[in-house]
mmCIF file of C-alpha atoms and ligand atoms in Angstrom:
data_model
loop_
_atom_site.group_PDB
_atom_site.id
_atom_site.type_symbol
_atom_site.label_atom_id
_atom_site.label_comp_id
_atom_site.label_asym_id
_atom_site.label_seq_id
_atom_site.Cartn_x
_atom_site.Cartn_y
_atom_site.Cartn_z
ATOM 1 C CA MET K 1 -0.402 0.203 0.067
ATOM 2 C CA ASN K 2 1.459 3.156 -1.139
ATOM 3 C CA GLN K 3 -1.307 5.688 0.376
ATOM 4 C CA LYS K 4 0.130 8.529 3.235
ATOM 5 C CA ARG K 5 -0.817 7.220 6.787
ATOM 6 C CA VAL K 6 -2.374 8.759 9.626
ATOM 7 C CA LEU K 7 -2.277 7.405 13.055
ATOM 8 C CA SER K 8 -4.518 8.587 16.324
ATOM 9 C CA GLY K 9 -5.443 7.772 19.527
ATOM 10 C CA VAL K 10 -7.687 9.135 22.732
ATOM 11 C CA GLN K 11 -7.164 7.895 25.960
ATOM 12 C CA PRO K 12 -10.200 5.360 27.998
ATOM 13 C CA THR K 13 -9.422 7.352 30.674
ATOM 14 C CA GLY K 14 -13.674 8.075 30.799
ATOM 15 C CA ALA K 15 -16.907 8.495 28.417
ATOM 16 C CA LEU K 16 -16.218 10.511 25.055
ATOM 17 C CA HIS K 17 -17.547 13.722 25.336
ATOM 18 C CA ILE K 18 -18.196 16.127 21.579
ATOM 19 C CA GLY K 19 -15.043 17.776 22.765
ATOM 20 C CA ASN K 20 -13.028 14.416 22.205
ATOM 21 C CA TRP K 21 -15.466 13.675 18.689
ATOM 22 C CA LEU K 22 -15.604 17.621 17.426
ATOM 23 C CA GLY K 23 -11.476 17.752 17.576
ATOM 24 C CA ALA K 24 -10.001 14.226 16.748
ATOM 25 C CA ILE K 25 -12.242 11.590 15.679
ATOM 26 C CA ARG K 26 -14.637 13.685 13.107
ATOM 27 C CA ASN K 27 -11.053 14.587 11.562
ATOM 28 C CA TRP K 28 -9.741 12.046 10.875
ATOM 29 C CA VAL K 29 -13.360 10.495 9.397
ATOM 30 C CA ASP K 30 -12.092 12.456 6.455
ATOM 31 C CA LEU K 31 -9.057 11.428 6.657
ATOM 32 C CA GLN K 32 -9.769 7.708 6.280
ATOM 33 C CA ASN K 33 -10.913 8.412 2.477
ATOM 34 C CA ASP K 34 -7.443 9.902 1.768
ATOM 35 C CA TYR K 35 -4.818 8.163 3.705
ATOM 36 C CA GLU K 36 -4.698 4.827 5.244
ATOM 37 C CA THR K 37 -5.057 5.543 8.382
ATOM 38 C CA LEU K 38 -5.051 3.793 11.962
ATOM 39 C CA VAL K 39 -6.962 4.482 15.467
ATOM 40 C CA CYS K 40 -5.563 2.608 18.599
ATOM 41 C CA VAL K 41 -7.884 3.328 21.801
ATOM 42 C CA VAL K 42 -4.596 4.250 23.470
ATOM 43 C CA ASP K 43 -5.235 2.012 27.118
ATOM 44 C CA LEU K 44 -0.958 2.531 28.456
ATOM 45 C CA HIS K 45 -1.696 6.704 28.531
ATOM 46 C CA ALA K 46 -5.115 5.933 30.511
ATOM 47 C CA ILE K 47 -3.203 4.352 33.670
ATOM 48 C CA THR K 48 -0.627 7.539 33.046
ATOM 49 C CA VAL K 49 -2.768 9.155 36.116
ATOM 50 C CA PRO K 50 -4.855 6.839 39.107
ATOM 51 C CA HIS K 51 -6.998 4.535 37.275
ATOM 52 C CA ASP K 52 -10.109 2.467 37.762
ATOM 53 C CA PRO K 53 -9.387 -1.297 36.747
ATOM 54 C CA THR K 54 -12.435 -2.471 37.126
ATOM 55 C CA SER K 55 -13.461 0.271 34.223
ATOM 56 C CA LEU K 56 -10.548 0.638 32.340
ATOM 57 C CA ALA K 57 -11.694 -2.546 29.855
ATOM 58 C CA LYS K 58 -16.080 -1.865 29.708
ATOM 59 C CA ASP K 59 -14.359 2.160 28.669
ATOM 60 C CA THR K 60 -12.123 0.707 26.010
ATOM 61 C CA LEU K 61 -14.116 -1.371 24.380
ATOM 62 C CA SER K 62 -16.892 1.798 23.976
ATOM 63 C CA THR K 63 -14.284 4.673 22.832
ATOM 64 C CA ALA K 64 -13.574 1.389 20.343
ATOM 65 C CA ALA K 65 -17.237 0.393 19.552
ATOM 66 C CA LEU K 66 -17.649 5.330 19.362
ATOM 67 C CA TYR K 67 -15.062 5.545 16.730
ATOM 68 C CA VAL K 68 -17.178 2.741 14.391
ATOM 69 C CA ALA K 69 -20.376 4.887 15.711
ATOM 70 C CA CYS K 70 -18.930 7.852 15.015
ATOM 71 C CA GLY K 71 -18.224 7.098 11.187
ATOM 72 C CA MET K 72 -14.921 5.029 10.706
ATOM 73 C CA ASN K 73 -15.216 2.453 8.611
ATOM 74 C CA PRO K 74 -13.463 -0.537 9.804
ATOM 75 C CA ASN K 75 -13.756 -1.739 6.558
ATOM 76 C CA THR K 76 -10.905 1.050 5.293
ATOM 77 C CA CYS K 77 -9.806 1.709 8.589
ATOM 78 C CA SER K 78 -7.613 -0.268 11.927
ATOM 79 C CA ILE K 79 -8.775 0.157 14.708
ATOM 80 C CA PHE K 80 -6.298 -1.466 17.672
ATOM 81 C CA ILE K 81 -5.689 -1.585 21.073
ATOM 82 C CA GLN K 82 -2.720 0.160 21.999
ATOM 83 C CA SER K 83 -1.598 -2.249 25.189
ATOM 84 C CA HIS K 84 -2.475 -5.447 22.350
ATOM 85 C CA ILE K 85 0.107 -4.461 20.277
ATOM 86 C CA LYS K 86 3.441 -4.840 22.588
ATOM 87 C CA ALA K 87 5.634 -3.329 20.138
ATOM 88 C CA HIS K 88 4.542 0.413 22.173
ATOM 89 C CA THR K 89 6.338 -0.139 25.021
ATOM 90 C CA GLU K 90 9.353 -2.022 23.424
ATOM 91 C CA LEU K 91 10.035 0.386 21.814
ATOM 92 C CA CYS K 92 9.213 3.273 24.172
ATOM 93 C CA TRP K 93 11.782 2.078 26.330
ATOM 94 C CA LEU K 94 14.273 2.177 23.389
ATOM 95 C CA LEU K 95 13.431 5.432 23.192
ATOM 96 C CA ASN K 96 13.557 6.216 26.944
ATOM 97 C CA CYS K 97 17.457 5.252 26.289
ATOM 98 C CA VAL K 98 17.883 7.810 23.717
ATOM 99 C CA THR K 99 15.281 10.654 25.120
ATOM 100 C CA PRO K 100 17.472 13.200 27.925
ATOM 101 C CA LEU K 101 15.658 13.690 30.570
ATOM 102 C CA ASN K 102 15.260 17.638 31.020
ATOM 103 C CA TRP K 103 13.427 17.380 27.154
ATOM 104 C CA MET K 104 10.863 16.388 29.286
ATOM 105 C CA GLU K 105 10.654 18.098 32.268
ATOM 106 C CA ARG K 106 9.843 20.240 29.619
ATOM 107 C CA MET K 107 7.088 18.962 27.818
ATOM 108 C CA ILE K 108 4.263 21.566 28.876
ATOM 109 C CA GLN K 109 1.044 18.548 29.503
ATOM 110 C CA PHE K 110 3.057 17.446 31.960
ATOM 111 C CA LYS K 111 3.275 20.235 34.471
ATOM 112 C CA GLU K 112 0.315 20.856 34.561
ATOM 113 C CA LYS K 113 -0.998 17.122 35.551
ATOM 114 C CA ALA K 114 1.783 16.382 37.624
ATOM 115 C CA LEU K 115 0.714 20.213 39.554
ATOM 116 C CA LYS K 116 -2.883 18.200 39.964
ATOM 117 C CA GLN K 117 -1.649 15.290 41.698
ATOM 118 C CA GLY K 118 1.099 16.708 43.562
ATOM 119 C CA ASP K 119 3.454 13.992 45.463
ATOM 120 C CA ASN K 120 1.797 11.595 42.926
ATOM 121 C CA VAL K 121 3.236 11.746 40.436
ATOM 122 C CA SER K 122 4.507 8.594 38.548
ATOM 123 C CA ILE K 123 7.434 8.544 36.422
ATOM 124 C CA GLY K 124 4.568 6.988 33.379
ATOM 125 C CA LEU K 125 2.974 10.279 33.811
ATOM 126 C CA LEU K 126 6.397 12.110 32.983
ATOM 127 C CA ASP K 127 6.976 9.367 30.062
ATOM 128 C CA TYR K 128 4.009 10.005 28.347
ATOM 129 C CA PRO K 129 5.430 11.404 25.537
ATOM 130 C CA VAL K 130 7.698 9.139 24.626
ATOM 131 C CA LEU K 131 5.552 6.794 24.523
ATOM 132 C CA MET K 132 3.006 8.764 22.367
ATOM 133 C CA ALA K 133 6.500 9.442 19.868
ATOM 134 C CA ALA K 134 7.227 5.292 19.683
ATOM 135 C CA ASP K 135 2.653 4.812 18.999
ATOM 136 C CA ILE K 136 3.621 7.300 16.281
ATOM 137 C CA LEU K 137 7.361 6.448 15.343
ATOM 138 C CA LEU K 138 5.736 2.939 15.135
ATOM 139 C CA TYR K 139 3.575 2.785 12.287
ATOM 140 C CA ASP K 140 5.948 4.850 9.639
ATOM 141 C CA SER K 141 2.849 7.004 9.982
ATOM 142 C CA ASP K 142 2.679 10.763 7.919
ATOM 143 C CA PHE K 143 0.767 13.167 9.368
ATOM 144 C CA VAL K 144 -0.823 13.061 13.002
ATOM 145 C CA PRO K 145 -3.467 14.794 13.200
ATOM 146 C CA VAL K 146 -3.091 17.197 16.836
ATOM 147 C CA GLY K 147 -4.765 19.734 18.625
ATOM 148 C CA GLU K 148 -2.646 23.346 19.697
ATOM 149 C CA ASP K 149 -2.690 20.459 23.370
ATOM 150 C CA GLN K 150 -0.937 17.794 21.960
ATOM 151 C CA LYS K 151 1.743 19.488 18.812
ATOM 152 C CA GLN K 152 4.611 19.850 21.545
ATOM 153 C CA HIS K 153 4.432 15.884 22.096
ATOM 154 C CA LEU K 154 4.394 15.978 17.610
ATOM 155 C CA GLU K 155 7.270 18.173 17.710
ATOM 156 C CA LEU K 156 8.820 15.925 20.750
ATOM 157 C CA ALA K 157 8.787 12.952 18.647
ATOM 158 C CA ARG K 158 10.170 14.008 15.598
ATOM 159 C CA ASP K 159 12.859 15.814 17.464
ATOM 160 C CA ILE K 160 12.928 11.342 19.237
ATOM 161 C CA ALA K 161 13.341 10.357 14.959
ATOM 162 C CA GLN K 162 15.339 12.692 13.946
ATOM 163 C CA GLN K 163 17.875 13.899 16.277
ATOM 164 C CA ARG K 164 18.241 11.064 18.710
ATOM 165 C CA ILE K 165 17.509 8.244 16.240
ATOM 166 C CA ASN K 166 18.090 8.726 12.766
ATOM 167 C CA SER K 167 20.766 11.040 12.750
ATOM 168 C CA ARG K 168 22.539 9.132 15.743
ATOM 169 C CA PHE K 169 22.015 5.368 14.257
ATOM 170 C CA GLY K 170 21.280 5.126 10.157
ATOM 171 C CA LYS K 171 23.689 4.728 7.476
ATOM 172 C CA GLY K 172 23.902 6.532 4.225
ATOM 173 C CA GLU K 173 20.287 7.923 3.531
ATOM 174 C CA ASN K 174 17.497 5.965 4.554
ATOM 175 C CA GLU K 175 16.304 6.473 7.443
ATOM 176 C CA ILE K 176 15.693 4.144 10.509
ATOM 177 C CA LEU K 177 11.833 6.343 11.592
ATOM 178 C CA LYS K 178 10.166 8.021 9.237
ATOM 179 C CA VAL K 179 9.470 11.652 10.947
ATOM 180 C CA PRO K 180 6.304 12.606 10.729
ATOM 181 C CA LYS K 181 4.330 15.795 10.362
ATOM 182 C CA PRO K 182 1.178 17.707 12.290
ATOM 183 C CA LEU K 183 -2.723 17.748 10.864
ATOM 184 C CA ILE K 184 -3.591 21.125 12.759
ATOM 185 C CA MET K 185 -7.707 20.909 12.768
ATOM 186 C CA SER K 186 -8.734 24.919 12.895
ATOM 187 C CA GLU K 187 -11.861 25.089 13.510
ATOM 188 C CA GLY K 188 -13.072 23.137 17.111
ATOM 189 C CA SER K 189 -9.845 22.106 17.744
ATOM 190 C CA LYS K 190 -10.395 22.825 21.149
ATOM 191 C CA ILE K 191 -13.923 22.553 22.244
ATOM 192 C CA MET K 192 -13.943 24.334 26.198
ATOM 193 C CA SER K 193 -15.568 23.284 29.178
ATOM 194 C CA LEU K 194 -19.814 24.664 29.673
ATOM 195 C CA CYS K 195 -18.473 25.659 32.911
ATOM 196 C CA ASP K 196 -15.503 27.736 32.355
ATOM 197 C CA GLY K 197 -15.332 28.804 29.473
ATOM 198 C CA LYS K 198 -11.657 28.746 29.484
ATOM 199 C CA ASN K 199 -11.012 26.145 30.869
ATOM 200 C CA LYS K 200 -10.761 22.604 28.374
ATOM 201 C CA MET K 201 -13.504 20.532 28.288
ATOM 202 C CA SER K 202 -11.657 17.004 29.786
ATOM 203 C CA LYS K 203 -13.564 13.982 30.090
ATOM 204 C CA SER K 204 -11.387 13.456 34.041
ATOM 205 C CA ASP K 205 -13.465 16.786 34.454
ATOM 206 C CA PRO K 206 -14.577 15.483 38.608
ATOM 207 C CA ASN K 207 -17.717 17.281 37.395
ATOM 208 C CA GLU K 208 -19.843 16.149 35.026
ATOM 209 C CA ASN K 209 -22.247 19.324 33.220
ATOM 210 C CA SER K 210 -18.779 20.415 32.210
ATOM 211 C CA ARG K 211 -18.799 18.356 29.123
ATOM 212 C CA ILE K 212 -22.242 16.944 27.534
ATOM 213 C CA SER K 213 -20.998 12.800 26.546
ATOM 214 C CA LEU K 214 -21.458 11.157 23.616
ATOM 215 C CA LEU K 215 -24.126 9.298 25.156
ATOM 216 C CA ASP K 216 -25.590 11.868 27.129
ATOM 217 C CA PRO K 217 -29.423 10.851 26.796
ATOM 218 C CA PRO K 218 -32.132 13.718 25.343
ATOM 219 C CA GLU K 219 -32.605 14.741 29.415
ATOM 220 C CA ILE K 220 -29.156 15.269 30.242
ATOM 221 C CA ILE K 221 -28.082 17.498 27.323
ATOM 222 C CA LYS K 222 -31.338 19.242 27.498
ATOM 223 C CA LYS K 223 -30.251 19.668 31.660
ATOM 224 C CA LYS K 224 -27.050 20.661 31.199
ATOM 225 C CA ILE K 225 -26.870 22.812 28.489
ATOM 226 C CA LYS K 226 -30.033 24.898 31.069
ATOM 227 C CA ARG K 227 -27.214 24.439 33.137
ATOM 228 C CA ALA K 228 -24.095 26.340 31.483
ATOM 229 C CA LYS K 229 -22.545 29.412 32.567
ATOM 230 C CA THR K 230 -23.180 33.149 29.757
ATOM 231 C CA ASP K 231 -22.805 35.582 30.823
ATOM 232 C CA ALA K 232 -25.028 39.850 30.605
ATOM 233 C CA HIS K 233 -24.584 39.948 26.354
ATOM 234 C CA MET K 234 -27.279 40.081 24.436
ATOM 235 C CA GLY K 235 -26.116 38.079 21.066
ATOM 236 C CA LEU K 236 -23.699 34.977 20.254
ATOM 237 C CA GLU K 237 -20.632 36.218 18.876
ATOM 238 C CA PHE K 238 -17.124 34.807 18.079
ATOM 239 C CA GLY K 239 -13.336 36.086 18.749
ATOM 240 C CA ASN K 240 -14.816 38.243 22.392
ATOM 241 C CA ILE K 241 -12.119 36.891 25.280
ATOM 242 C CA GLU K 242 -13.880 38.791 26.966
ATOM 243 C CA ARG K 243 -17.248 36.292 26.664
ATOM 244 C CA PRO K 244 -15.347 32.884 26.071
ATOM 245 C CA GLU K 245 -18.754 31.516 27.048
ATOM 246 C CA ALA K 246 -20.102 32.374 24.021
ATOM 247 C CA ASP K 247 -17.478 31.948 22.338
ATOM 248 C CA ASN K 248 -17.311 28.245 22.959
ATOM 249 C CA LEU K 249 -21.365 27.693 22.940
ATOM 250 C CA LEU K 250 -21.332 28.847 19.445
ATOM 251 C CA GLY K 251 -18.884 26.618 18.034
ATOM 252 C CA ILE K 252 -20.167 23.916 18.860
ATOM 253 C CA TYR K 253 -24.168 25.168 17.572
ATOM 254 C CA SER K 254 -22.054 26.266 13.981
ATOM 255 C CA LEU K 255 -19.699 22.708 14.229
ATOM 256 C CA VAL K 256 -22.936 20.591 14.917
ATOM 257 C CA THR K 257 -25.251 22.148 12.504
ATOM 258 C CA GLY K 258 -22.489 22.348 9.780
ATOM 259 C CA LEU K 259 -23.348 25.850 9.244
ATOM 260 C CA GLY K 260 -19.901 26.941 9.530
ATOM 261 C CA ARG K 261 -18.508 30.279 11.390
ATOM 262 C CA ASP K 262 -20.190 32.803 9.718
ATOM 263 C CA LYS K 263 -23.318 31.575 9.271
ATOM 264 C CA ALA K 264 -23.843 30.361 12.712
ATOM 265 C CA SER K 265 -22.871 33.352 13.561
ATOM 266 C CA ASP K 266 -25.478 35.345 11.584
ATOM 267 C CA GLU K 267 -28.105 33.620 12.369
ATOM 268 C CA CYS K 268 -27.290 33.902 15.869
ATOM 269 C CA SER K 269 -25.932 36.939 16.772
ATOM 270 C CA ALA K 270 -28.904 39.289 18.088
ATOM 271 C CA MET K 271 -30.537 35.747 20.418
ATOM 272 C CA GLY K 272 -30.085 36.106 24.129
ATOM 273 C CA TRP K 273 -29.433 33.542 25.800
ATOM 274 C CA GLY K 274 -33.133 32.174 25.852
ATOM 275 C CA MET K 275 -33.840 31.751 22.608
ATOM 276 C CA PHE K 276 -30.766 30.316 21.639
ATOM 277 C CA LYS K 277 -29.520 27.432 24.405
ATOM 278 C CA PRO K 278 -32.615 24.775 23.202
ATOM 279 C CA ILE K 279 -32.198 25.641 20.047
ATOM 280 C CA LEU K 280 -28.087 24.048 20.533
ATOM 281 C CA THR K 281 -29.238 21.836 22.288
ATOM 282 C CA ASP K 282 -31.941 20.483 20.178
ATOM 283 C CA ALA K 283 -28.674 21.125 17.105
ATOM 284 C CA VAL K 284 -27.008 18.494 19.815
ATOM 285 C CA ILE K 285 -28.988 15.960 20.579
ATOM 286 C CA ASN K 286 -30.093 15.456 17.069
ATOM 287 C CA ALA K 287 -26.568 15.735 15.470
ATOM 288 C CA LEU K 288 -24.937 12.620 18.363
ATOM 289 C CA GLU K 289 -28.533 10.750 18.095
ATOM 290 C CA PRO K 290 -27.639 8.953 14.681
ATOM 291 C CA ILE K 291 -23.624 8.478 16.547
ATOM 292 C CA GLN K 292 -25.962 7.278 19.925
ATOM 293 C CA LYS K 293 -28.305 4.434 17.240
ATOM 294 C CA LYS K 294 -24.977 3.002 15.737
ATOM 295 C CA TYR K 295 -23.213 2.613 19.085
ATOM 296 C CA SER K 296 -26.082 1.032 21.188
ATOM 297 C CA ASP K 297 -26.469 -1.309 17.709
ATOM 298 C CA LEU K 298 -22.704 -2.571 18.080
ATOM 299 C CA ILE K 299 -21.976 -3.055 22.041
ATOM 300 C CA LYS K 300 -24.436 -5.566 21.669
ATOM 301 C CA ASP K 301 -22.939 -6.882 18.772
ATOM 302 C CA ARG K 302 -19.203 -8.239 20.606
ATOM 303 C CA CYS K 303 -18.674 -10.793 17.848
ATOM 304 C CA GLU K 304 -18.534 -8.214 15.721
ATOM 305 C CA LEU K 305 -16.376 -6.429 17.343
ATOM 306 C CA ASN K 306 -13.492 -8.669 18.556
ATOM 307 C CA ARG K 307 -13.740 -9.153 13.917
ATOM 308 C CA ILE K 308 -13.356 -5.597 13.749
ATOM 309 C CA LEU K 309 -9.977 -5.555 16.965
ATOM 310 C CA THR K 310 -9.049 -8.403 15.487
ATOM 311 C CA GLU K 311 -8.862 -7.220 12.139
ATOM 312 C CA GLY K 312 -6.867 -4.137 13.344
ATOM 313 C CA GLU K 313 -4.604 -5.681 15.583
ATOM 314 C CA LYS K 314 -3.402 -7.684 12.482
ATOM 315 C CA ARG K 315 -2.630 -5.096 10.286
ATOM 316 C CA ALA K 316 -0.815 -2.536 13.110
ATOM 317 C CA GLN K 317 1.189 -5.915 14.253
ATOM 318 C CA GLU K 318 2.357 -6.399 10.100
ATOM 319 C CA ILE K 319 3.356 -2.570 10.349
ATOM 320 C CA SER K 320 4.667 -2.224 13.822
ATOM 321 C CA GLU K 321 6.519 -5.227 14.018
ATOM 322 C CA SER K 322 9.167 -4.326 11.586
ATOM 323 C CA THR K 323 9.278 -1.174 12.372
ATOM 324 C CA LEU K 324 10.472 -1.843 15.883
ATOM 325 C CA LYS K 325 12.700 -4.490 13.934
ATOM 326 C CA ARG K 326 14.444 -1.238 12.209
ATOM 327 C CA VAL K 327 15.159 -0.184 15.420
ATOM 328 C CA LYS K 328 16.780 -2.744 17.620
ATOM 329 C CA ASP K 329 18.188 -3.065 14.146
ATOM 330 C CA ALA K 330 19.985 0.062 14.134
ATOM 331 C CA LEU K 331 20.706 0.410 17.790
ATOM 332 C CA GLY K 332 22.826 -3.616 17.786
ATOM 333 C CA PHE K 333 20.834 -6.225 19.473
ATOM 334 C CA LEU K 334 21.878 -9.719 18.858
ATOM 335 C CA ASN K 335 19.375 -11.080 16.100
HETATM 336 N N1 AQP X 401 -11.324 20.021 25.045
HETATM 337 C C1 AQP X 401 -11.644 19.322 23.118
HETATM 338 N N2 AQP X 401 -11.652 19.691 22.558
HETATM 339 C C2 AQP X 401 -11.241 19.573 21.517
HETATM 340 N N3 AQP X 401 -10.336 18.438 21.174
HETATM 341 C C3 AQP X 401 -9.899 17.720 21.935
HETATM 342 N N4 AQP X 401 -8.961 16.192 22.470
HETATM 343 C C4 AQP X 401 -9.638 15.838 24.794
HETATM 344 N N5 AQP X 401 -10.581 17.442 24.283
HETATM 345 C C5 AQP X 401 -10.983 17.980 23.487
HETATM 346 C C6 AQP X 401 -8.548 15.585 21.550
HETATM 347 O O1 AQP X 401 -8.949 14.315 22.010
HETATM 348 C C7 AQP X 401 -7.737 13.764 21.369
HETATM 349 C C8 AQP X 401 -8.109 12.274 22.111
HETATM 350 O O2 AQP X 401 -7.610 13.455 23.531
HETATM 351 P P1 AQP X 401 -6.890 12.591 25.111
HETATM 352 O O3 AQP X 401 -7.531 11.277 25.315
HETATM 353 O O4 AQP X 401 -5.939 11.258 23.918
HETATM 354 O O5 AQP X 401 -5.989 13.038 25.659
HETATM 355 P P2 AQP X 401 -6.831 14.710 26.332
HETATM 356 O O6 AQP X 401 -6.559 15.528 25.294
HETATM 357 O O7 AQP X 401 -5.804 15.108 27.483
HETATM 358 O O8 AQP X 401 -8.418 14.016 26.305
HETATM 359 P P3 AQP X 401 -9.553 14.470 27.973
HETATM 360 O O9 AQP X 401 -11.391 14.368 26.654
HETATM 361 O O10 AQP X 401 -9.211 15.878 28.263
HETATM 362 O O11 AQP X 401 -9.099 13.636 28.564
HETATM 363 P P4 AQP X 401 -8.554 13.268 30.124
HETATM 364 O O12 AQP X 401 -9.488 14.521 30.911
HETATM 365 O O13 AQP X 401 -8.268 12.514 30.601
HETATM 366 O O14 AQP X 401 -6.995 14.274 29.873
HETATM 367 C C9 AQP X 401 -6.589 14.435 21.370
HETATM 368 O O15 AQP X 401 -6.805 14.172 19.969
HETATM 369 C C10 AQP X 401 -7.210 15.992 22.286
HETATM 370 O O16 AQP X 401 -6.426 16.798 21.094
#
C-alpha cells in the first residue's frame, strides 16, 4: 500500500465527550478517505494518572465502539487497542534510553497534570510523550492529526526520530524512523468546559456538568446546556475575549449543525441566551442521535466488535513489528 499513513488515538479515561469528537474523531472520519488510517484506543496512556481497574476494560471497548459509531469505517481503517500490540512498550523503552530527561521536564501537559497530583506523580506521566512518540513512530506515520494541546508532544516525537535515532544510528540516506508531520485541525480544535469557557472540556473533570458525553441521553443534554455558564450580554458572537462562553457555545453550534462560523454567527447574533440554548440543545441532540443509535447496536454485538479489533490488530502488528526490528537492528541488538 503506497497511501500516506495517519495514526491517532484517544485515551479511555472515561466517557468520550463532544470535544473528543469535534476536535479529533470527526477529523479522522474525513482523513480515512485520503490516507491509510490507523486509530487506537491508547489504554497504556490511560494509566499514567490514577485509574479505576474495574472500568478500564469497559471504557476501552466503549471507546473503540464509539470510533465506529462516529463514522470510522473498519473496512478502510484499522482500529485496535494499544496494549494488544507489545511493540508500543518495547519501542518506548528503546526511545527512553536515548531521550534526554530535560526534554521531558519541559512538557507543558506534564507540568499541568503533575500540578494536579501533588506528590503522587508517576514516572509514567513524565514518560507519556515518549510512549506517544513510540505510538506514532511505530507505524511510519506520515501525518498525525493533533489539537493545539498535543503539538508539543508531536514535536518531541519528531526530535526523537530525527536527532536521537536517525542521526545517531542511521547509515547513509536511509532513515530508520519516518519523521511525521502534524495535521493541525483548525475549526473546533478546542472545545471548552460548559462551566468555564476558559478551561478545556475534559473526560477527567470531576464535574459531570462541564461536558456533554457522546452517550448522554437527550434529557441530560438538555439539563447540562440549561446549566451551562452564560454572561449578561445579548447576542452570540465569536472572538470576544470577554465572552469565552459565547464563543464556545456558538462554536459547538456551528460544528454540530455543519453551518460553519459565518452562518452560525449571522443566525445567532441577535439572540439572547434564553432563545439560543434550546436551539443549541436540539442541534446537539440531533447530531448525537445517529451516533448513539449505531453505538447501542454495536456494543451489543461483541462478535462484530471482536472481529473489527482483530482485523485492526493484524494490520497494526504487521507494520509495528517491521519498524521495531529496524530500530533494534540499528541499535545493535542480537537477532
Ligand atoms: N476539549 C477538547 N476539544 C477538542 N479536542 C479535544 N480533545 C480532547 N479534549 C478536547 C482531543 O481528543 C483527542 C484525544 O484526547 P485524549 O483522550 O488522548 O487526551 P486529552 O486531550 O487529555 O483528552 P481529555 O478528554 O481532556 O481527557 P483527560 O481528561 O483524560 O485528560 C486528542 O486529539 C485531543 O486533542
